Amino acid sequence: MDSKFYEPEVLKQLQGEILSILDDFIRICEDYHLEYFGIAGTGIGALRHKGFIPWDDDVDILMPREDLNRFVELFEECMGDKYELTTPNSDKY
């Protein structure tokens, strides 16, 4: 299946950026012993393709609520200089 939205080189660059974000996320989870799971296309890609599904342009992560709440608490200190986190409880947007 070909991507309907990206030229192949653009999709590859996007997937590289997504992987970099995921690496940062995983580092925080490992440092603070937070549980997470790759689901949907991310899980399929990891198992079937040993990476991304060739046309995928996102990451699907699931966390237990307690770990998600802890991640949100840690986010600003650990990743706030590099990323912005928006949640349903955010007052920014």
GROMACS .gro file of C-alpha atoms in nm:
model
   93
    1MET     CA    1   0.000   0.000   0.000
    2ASP     CA    2   0.137   0.342  -0.095
    3SER     CA    3   0.104   0.646   0.124
    4LYS     CA    4  -0.172   0.874   0.001
    5PHE     CA    5  -0.027   1.179   0.174
    6TYR     CA    6   0.353   1.171   0.156
    7GLU     CA    7   0.626   1.126  -0.098
    8PRO     CA    8   0.837   0.825   0.010
    9GLU     CA    9   1.136   1.034   0.119
   10VAL     CA   10   0.911   1.266   0.323
   11LEU     CA   11   0.744   0.969   0.495
   12LYS     CA   12   1.084   0.819   0.577
   13GLN     CA   13   1.198   1.151   0.730
   14LEU     CA   14   0.872   1.177   0.928
   15GLN     CA   15   0.912   0.823   1.058
   16GLY     CA   16   1.266   0.912   1.168
   17GLU     CA   17   1.137   1.210   1.366
   18ILE     CA   18   0.862   0.998   1.521
   19LEU     CA   19   1.120   0.736   1.620
   20SER     CA   20   1.331   1.007   1.786
   21ILE     CA   21   1.028   1.121   1.990
   22LEU     CA   22   0.949   0.760   2.078
   23ASP     CA   23   1.309   0.708   2.194
   24ASP     CA   24   1.275   1.007   2.429
   25PHE     CA   25   0.942   0.876   2.556
   26ILE     CA   26   1.084   0.528   2.618
   27ARG     CA   27   1.382   0.674   2.805
   28ILE     CA   28   1.149   0.853   3.048
   29CYS     CA   29   0.938   0.539   3.090
   30GLU     CA   30   1.244   0.329   3.164
   31ASP     CA   31   1.396   0.588   3.400
   32TYR     CA   32   1.074   0.606   3.604
   33HIS     CA   33   0.955   0.246   3.558
   34LEU     CA   34   0.641   0.341   3.364
   35GLU     CA   35   0.461   0.069   3.172
   36TYR     CA   36   0.360   0.127   2.808
   37PHE     CA   37   0.256  -0.083   2.510
   38GLY     CA   38   0.276  -0.038   2.135
   39ILE     CA   39  -0.073  -0.110   1.999
   40ALA     CA   40  -0.257  -0.107   1.666
   41GLY     CA   41  -0.027  -0.019   1.374
   42THR     CA   42   0.270   0.033   1.603
   43GLY     CA   43   0.239  -0.318   1.747
   44ILE     CA   44   0.182  -0.472   1.405
   45GLY     CA   45   0.476  -0.280   1.260
   46ALA     CA   46   0.708  -0.387   1.539
   47LEU     CA   47   0.616  -0.754   1.503
   48ARG     CA   48   0.556  -0.791   1.131
   49HIS     CA   49   0.793  -0.531   0.985
   50LYS     CA   50   1.054  -0.501   1.264
   51GLY     CA   51   0.981  -0.125   1.264
   52PHE     CA   52   0.711   0.086   1.106
   53ILE     CA   53   0.440  -0.044   0.880
   54PRO     CA   54   0.580   0.102   0.557
   55TRP     CA   55   0.299   0.357   0.515
   56ASP     CA   56   0.241   0.439   0.884
   57ASP     CA   57   0.286   0.798   1.000
   58ASP     CA   58   0.214   0.778   1.373
   59VAL     CA   59   0.280   0.584   1.692
   60ASP     CA   60   0.005   0.419   1.895
   61ILE     CA   61   0.091   0.386   2.265
   62LEU     CA   62  -0.123   0.266   2.554
   63MET     CA   63  -0.035   0.310   2.923
   64PRO     CA   64  -0.205   0.212   3.247
   65ARG     CA   65  -0.384   0.521   3.385
   66GLU     CA   66  -0.156   0.545   3.689
   67ASP     CA   67   0.154   0.544   3.469
   68LEU     CA   68   0.001   0.795   3.228
   69ASN     CA   69  -0.079   1.030   3.516
   70ARG     CA   70   0.278   0.997   3.643
   71PHE     CA   71   0.416   1.061   3.291
   72VAL     CA   72   0.208   1.380   3.265
   73GLU     CA   73   0.347   1.492   3.603
   74LEU     CA   74   0.704   1.424   3.489
   75PHE     CA   75   0.670   1.561   3.140
   76GLU     CA   76   0.756   1.928   3.193
   77GLU     CA   77   1.066   1.850   3.399
   78CYS     CA   78   1.191   1.570   3.175
   79MET     CA   79   1.085   1.674   2.825
   80GLY     CA   80   0.934   2.021   2.846
   81ASP     CA   81   1.239   2.189   2.696
   82LYS     CA   82   1.197   1.983   2.378
   83TYR     CA   83   0.825   1.903   2.348
   84GLU     CA   84   0.484   2.036   2.437
   85LEU     CA   85   0.221   1.807   2.588
   86THR     CA   86  -0.147   1.873   2.534
   87THR     CA   87  -0.403   1.663   2.721
   88PRO     CA   88  -0.780   1.693   2.762
   89ASN     CA   89  -0.703   1.866   3.093
   90SER     CA   90  -0.459   2.118   2.942
   91ASP     CA   91  -0.559   2.479   2.967
   92LYS     CA   92  -0.330   2.585   2.681
   93TYR     CA   93  -0.570   2.496   2.398
   0.00000   0.00000   0.00000
